[in-house]
Amino acid sequence: MTTQIDSTQPGAVFDSSKITVIYVLGGPGAGKGTQCAYLVEDFGFCHLSAGDLLRAEQNREGSQYGELIRTYIREGTIVPMHVTIKLLENAMTEALKEKEGKNIEGWADGKGRFLIDGFPRKMDQAIEFDRTVCLSSKVLFFSTTEEVMLGRLLERGKTSGREDDNIESIKKRFRTYENDTMPVIQYYASQDKVAQIDSTVTIEEVHNAARETVQKLFSEKQ
Ligand code: C5P
Ligand code: MG
């Protein structure tokens, strides 16, 4: 692994003055994935869903983590952080390689922009990723009620094929979210890094609010 020196976070793999990392949080079913897809269109982000990366690793033939990941996902608990962080770091390296020299907005001269969706779900992940991979710039926090999230997840469960879109797993995921993820949101809120967006309203309204937040961040960064 080559280690670039980051002016703000010495020892991190990626320099946060060039690589913008936005964490996307919110309870299960809050609309994180849906909104990320829009923001990719708007700003040319690379969208990395921690859950999707874990599911891909779970299904990868020969993975030493397959069974472990399956158990954690079914129980709605958080996979040990080193697994998820390594998957994210590898995916970031790949995206930077893939977009290099293609003259894509936001990706010239070693720059890049990432939406890291469903991460960090627990304090240890937050501290470790910021310190060793890339210091994050912002948290988009999509918030709505459990009732709304439950309705969306059960609807999604009809077609998602996800082993955890059933009522037992969903209840466990809600509990994990309250216990493990809310403290992460509070931690970043105390650093003034959180943009809270009500995701009870229509997809379009949520998208407008999210787009404005990101626009503001990029105009401040330049
Ligand atoms: O974000 P998503 O709902 O796809 O995540 C599905 C599951 O993947 C979570 O309930 C959890 O078990 C696992 N996960 C994790 N750490 C993350 C993101 C997801 O352990 N940062
Ligand atoms: Mg998702």
Tab-separated table of C-alpha atoms and ligand atoms in Angstrom:
chain	number	residue	atom	x	y	z
A	1	MET	CA	0.000	0.000	0.000
A	2	THR	CA	1.370	3.408	-0.895
A	3	THR	CA	0.716	6.073	1.658
A	4	GLN	CA	0.244	9.649	0.585
A	5	ILE	CA	0.721	12.279	3.212
A	6	ASP	CA	-2.410	14.211	4.031
A	7	SER	CA	-1.875	17.750	5.222
A	8	THR	CA	-4.824	17.585	7.592
A	9	GLN	CA	-4.650	13.943	8.635
A	10	PRO	CA	-1.086	12.646	8.565
A	11	GLY	CA	-0.887	9.004	7.635
A	12	ALA	CA	-4.263	8.768	5.911
A	13	VAL	CA	-4.235	6.957	2.561
A	14	PHE	CA	-6.016	9.797	0.723
A	15	ASP	CA	-5.438	13.531	1.016
A	16	SER	CA	-8.698	15.158	2.075
A	17	SER	CA	-7.797	18.429	0.367
A	18	LYS	CA	-8.145	16.530	-2.942
A	19	ILE	CA	-10.510	13.708	-2.109
A	20	THR	CA	-13.926	14.762	-0.834
A	21	VAL	CA	-15.628	12.181	1.332
A	22	ILE	CA	-19.248	12.706	2.277
A	23	TYR	CA	-20.794	10.177	4.634
A	24	VAL	CA	-24.462	9.387	4.042
A	25	LEU	CA	-26.348	8.295	7.141
A	26	GLY	CA	-29.902	7.736	8.258
A	27	GLY	CA	-31.887	4.745	9.477
A	28	PRO	CA	-32.555	1.726	7.290
A	29	GLY	CA	-35.117	2.737	4.685
A	30	ALA	CA	-34.496	6.469	5.133
A	31	GLY	CA	-33.722	6.813	1.403
A	32	LYS	CA	-29.923	6.943	1.392
A	33	GLY	CA	-29.425	4.831	-1.729
A	34	THR	CA	-32.147	6.626	-3.692
A	35	GLN	CA	-30.716	10.040	-2.920
A	36	CYS	CA	-27.142	8.979	-3.632
A	37	ALA	CA	-28.165	7.943	-7.153
A	38	TYR	CA	-29.429	11.488	-7.790
A	39	LEU	CA	-26.309	13.102	-6.357
A	40	VAL	CA	-24.143	10.950	-8.627
A	41	GLU	CA	-26.021	12.449	-11.588
A	42	ASP	CA	-25.699	15.992	-10.213
A	43	PHE	CA	-22.042	16.025	-9.182
A	44	GLY	CA	-20.234	13.008	-10.650
A	45	PHE	CA	-19.675	11.324	-7.296
A	46	CYS	CA	-18.513	7.769	-6.960
A	47	HIS	CA	-21.207	6.179	-4.792
A	48	LEU	CA	-19.987	3.460	-2.455
A	49	SER	CA	-22.576	1.697	-0.324
A	50	ALA	CA	-20.935	-0.101	2.591
A	51	GLY	CA	-23.854	-2.549	2.713
A	52	ASP	CA	-23.557	-3.318	-1.014
A	53	LEU	CA	-19.802	-3.850	-0.708
A	54	LEU	CA	-20.367	-6.214	2.220
A	55	ARG	CA	-23.034	-8.166	0.309
A	56	ALA	CA	-20.710	-8.459	-2.712
A	57	GLU	CA	-17.896	-9.715	-0.485
A	58	GLN	CA	-20.290	-12.141	1.201
A	59	ASN	CA	-21.108	-13.626	-2.202
A	60	ARG	CA	-17.568	-13.599	-3.568
A	61	GLU	CA	-16.305	-17.102	-4.070
A	62	GLY	CA	-13.392	-17.856	-1.788
A	63	SER	CA	-14.002	-14.935	0.559
A	64	GLN	CA	-12.823	-15.701	4.062
A	65	TYR	CA	-15.436	-13.296	5.416
A	66	GLY	CA	-18.549	-14.617	3.654
A	67	GLU	CA	-20.091	-16.465	6.585
A	68	LEU	CA	-19.162	-13.796	9.101
A	69	ILE	CA	-20.779	-11.061	7.014
A	70	ARG	CA	-23.921	-13.112	6.466
A	71	THR	CA	-24.372	-13.601	10.206
A	72	TYR	CA	-23.932	-9.940	11.076
A	73	ILE	CA	-26.259	-8.765	8.309
A	74	ARG	CA	-28.995	-11.193	9.311
A	75	GLU	CA	-28.702	-10.076	12.925
A	76	GLY	CA	-28.677	-6.420	11.878
A	77	THR	CA	-25.430	-5.811	13.746
A	78	ILE	CA	-22.278	-4.078	12.579
A	79	VAL	CA	-19.605	-6.128	10.817
A	80	PRO	CA	-16.156	-5.711	12.430
A	81	MET	CA	-14.790	-2.461	11.127
A	82	HIS	CA	-11.557	-3.652	9.534
A	83	VAL	CA	-13.520	-5.675	6.950
A	84	THR	CA	-15.715	-2.772	5.864
A	85	ILE	CA	-12.946	-0.187	5.927
A	86	LYS	CA	-10.688	-2.324	3.738
A	87	LEU	CA	-13.503	-2.897	1.215
A	88	LEU	CA	-14.126	0.855	1.061
A	89	GLU	CA	-10.467	1.740	0.717
A	90	ASN	CA	-10.012	-0.794	-2.099
A	91	ALA	CA	-13.098	0.511	-3.907
A	92	MET	CA	-11.843	4.092	-3.608
A	93	THR	CA	-8.454	3.165	-5.034
A	94	GLU	CA	-10.153	1.375	-7.925
A	95	ALA	CA	-12.470	4.319	-8.662
A	96	LEU	CA	-9.556	6.756	-8.723
A	97	LYS	CA	-7.664	4.500	-11.115
A	98	GLU	CA	-10.689	4.000	-13.311
A	99	LYS	CA	-11.525	7.717	-13.621
A	100	GLU	CA	-7.931	8.897	-14.012
A	101	GLY	CA	-7.191	10.951	-17.118
A	102	LYS	CA	-10.804	10.936	-18.283
A	103	ASN	CA	-11.454	14.604	-17.660
A	104	ILE	CA	-14.528	13.989	-15.519
A	105	GLU	CA	-15.793	16.931	-13.467
A	106	GLY	CA	-14.342	16.743	-9.977
A	107	TRP	CA	-11.818	14.051	-10.886
A	108	ALA	CA	-8.948	15.971	-12.539
A	109	ASP	CA	-5.434	16.350	-11.057
A	110	GLY	CA	-5.735	13.575	-8.483
A	111	LYS	CA	-9.031	14.871	-7.178
A	112	GLY	CA	-12.097	12.749	-6.476
A	113	ARG	CA	-15.468	12.830	-4.742
A	114	PHE	CA	-17.113	9.996	-2.878
A	115	LEU	CA	-20.484	9.403	-1.289
A	116	ILE	CA	-19.947	6.769	1.350
A	117	ASP	CA	-23.417	5.436	2.014
A	118	GLY	CA	-24.373	3.595	5.209
A	119	PHE	CA	-21.060	4.340	6.836
A	120	PRO	CA	-19.797	4.944	9.505
A	121	ARG	CA	-22.441	3.026	11.420
A	122	LYS	CA	-20.456	2.862	14.648
A	123	MET	CA	-17.975	5.164	16.419
A	124	ASP	CA	-14.930	2.938	15.905
A	125	GLN	CA	-15.484	2.977	12.113
A	126	ALA	CA	-15.778	6.750	12.111
A	127	ILE	CA	-12.568	7.375	14.017
A	128	GLU	CA	-10.570	4.758	12.117
A	129	PHE	CA	-11.682	5.749	8.620
A	130	ASP	CA	-11.123	9.471	9.231
A	131	ARG	CA	-7.697	8.786	10.677
A	132	THR	CA	-6.343	6.140	8.322
A	133	VAL	CA	-8.256	6.364	5.029
A	134	CYS	CA	-9.542	9.887	4.434
A	135	LEU	CA	-10.803	12.657	6.655
A	136	SER	CA	-14.493	13.213	5.873
A	137	SER	CA	-15.900	16.617	4.956
A	138	LYS	CA	-19.579	16.276	5.694
A	139	VAL	CA	-22.381	14.004	6.850
A	140	LEU	CA	-25.684	13.965	5.004
A	141	PHE	CA	-28.197	12.741	7.542
A	142	PHE	CA	-31.542	11.636	6.113
A	143	SER	CA	-34.056	11.443	8.912
A	144	THR	CA	-37.618	10.226	9.170
A	145	THR	CA	-39.753	8.169	11.543
A	146	GLU	CA	-39.438	4.445	12.195
A	147	GLU	CA	-42.971	4.036	10.941
A	148	VAL	CA	-42.066	5.481	7.542
A	149	MET	CA	-38.867	3.457	7.352
A	150	LEU	CA	-40.672	0.238	8.261
A	151	GLY	CA	-43.242	0.796	5.527
A	152	ARG	CA	-40.534	1.399	2.934
A	153	LEU	CA	-38.455	-1.604	3.977
A	154	LEU	CA	-41.407	-3.986	3.905
A	155	GLU	CA	-42.329	-2.672	0.472
A	156	ARG	CA	-38.733	-3.053	-0.725
A	157	GLY	CA	-38.591	-6.529	0.822
A	158	LYS	CA	-41.166	-7.784	-1.685
A	159	THR	CA	-38.580	-7.535	-4.460
A	160	SER	CA	-35.153	-6.812	-2.935
A	161	GLY	CA	-34.247	-10.403	-2.178
A	162	ARG	CA	-32.402	-9.065	0.857
A	163	GLU	CA	-32.215	-11.477	3.760
A	164	ASP	CA	-32.620	-8.613	6.228
A	165	ASP	CA	-35.748	-6.951	4.782
A	166	ASN	CA	-38.016	-8.962	7.079
A	167	ILE	CA	-39.697	-7.784	10.254
A	168	GLU	CA	-37.346	-9.570	12.703
A	169	SER	CA	-34.158	-8.264	11.080
A	170	ILE	CA	-35.665	-4.804	10.592
A	171	LYS	CA	-36.406	-4.467	14.315
A	172	LYS	CA	-32.822	-5.439	15.126
A	173	ARG	CA	-31.502	-2.944	12.559
A	174	PHE	CA	-33.557	-0.161	14.154
A	175	ARG	CA	-32.063	-1.018	17.537
A	176	THR	CA	-28.508	-1.063	16.155
A	177	TYR	CA	-29.150	2.282	14.492
A	178	GLU	CA	-30.263	3.868	17.770
A	179	ASN	CA	-27.476	2.348	19.848
A	180	ASP	CA	-24.502	2.481	17.494
A	181	THR	CA	-25.195	4.974	14.705
A	182	MET	CA	-26.935	7.831	16.507
A	183	PRO	CA	-23.782	8.460	18.591
A	184	VAL	CA	-21.825	8.820	15.324
A	185	ILE	CA	-24.270	11.447	14.104
A	186	GLN	CA	-24.018	13.275	17.430
A	187	TYR	CA	-20.226	13.147	17.256
A	188	TYR	CA	-20.144	14.808	13.829
A	189	ALA	CA	-22.893	17.232	14.814
A	190	SER	CA	-20.650	18.430	17.645
A	191	GLN	CA	-18.068	19.217	14.922
A	192	ASP	CA	-20.677	21.051	12.882
A	193	LYS	CA	-20.367	18.566	10.021
A	194	VAL	CA	-23.936	17.296	9.834
A	195	ALA	CA	-26.596	18.438	7.384
A	196	GLN	CA	-29.899	16.963	8.561
A	197	ILE	CA	-32.460	16.492	5.807
A	198	ASP	CA	-36.044	15.458	6.456
A	199	SER	CA	-36.649	12.451	4.232
A	200	THR	CA	-40.328	12.032	5.031
A	201	VAL	CA	-41.297	14.279	2.121
A	202	THR	CA	-41.219	13.432	-1.599
A	203	ILE	CA	-38.082	12.074	-3.263
A	204	GLU	CA	-37.852	15.267	-5.291
A	205	GLU	CA	-38.032	17.545	-2.248
A	206	VAL	CA	-35.415	15.497	-0.433
A	207	HIS	CA	-33.227	15.604	-3.527
A	208	ASN	CA	-33.486	19.391	-3.775
A	209	ALA	CA	-32.377	19.792	-0.166
A	210	ALA	CA	-29.520	17.318	-0.581
A	211	ARG	CA	-28.313	18.953	-3.796
A	212	GLU	CA	-28.245	22.373	-2.157
A	213	THR	CA	-26.187	21.078	0.758
A	214	VAL	CA	-23.602	19.507	-1.533
A	215	GLN	CA	-23.497	22.562	-3.776
A	216	LYS	CA	-22.744	24.713	-0.752
A	217	LEU	CA	-19.981	22.382	0.408
A	218	PHE	CA	-18.243	22.449	-2.976
A	219	SER	CA	-18.508	26.216	-3.276
A	220	GLU	CA	-16.908	26.578	0.177
A	221	LYS	CA	-14.163	24.087	-0.691
A	222	GLN	CA	-12.952	25.935	-3.799
B	1	C5P	O1	-26.762	-0.062	4.571
B	1	C5P	P1	-27.422	-1.399	4.441
B	1	C5P	O2	-28.824	-1.386	4.976
B	1	C5P	O3	-27.315	-1.974	3.071
B	1	C5P	O4	-26.602	-2.371	5.406
B	1	C5P	C1	-27.003	-3.706	5.574
B	1	C5P	C2	-26.245	-4.347	6.711
B	1	C5P	O5	-24.839	-4.371	6.434
B	1	C5P	C3	-26.349	-3.648	8.053
B	1	C5P	O6	-27.547	-3.941	8.733
B	1	C5P	C4	-25.123	-4.218	8.764
B	1	C5P	O7	-25.341	-5.539	9.213
B	1	C5P	C5	-24.100	-4.251	7.634
B	1	C5P	N1	-23.293	-3.012	7.621
B	1	C5P	C6	-22.227	-2.894	8.531
B	1	C5P	N2	-21.459	-1.746	8.546
B	1	C5P	C7	-21.730	-0.728	7.726
B	1	C5P	C8	-22.810	-0.819	6.793
B	1	C5P	C9	-23.567	-2.001	6.773
B	1	C5P	O8	-21.982	-3.805	9.312
B	1	C5P	N3	-20.989	0.383	7.781
B	2	MG	MG	-28.665	1.177	1.041
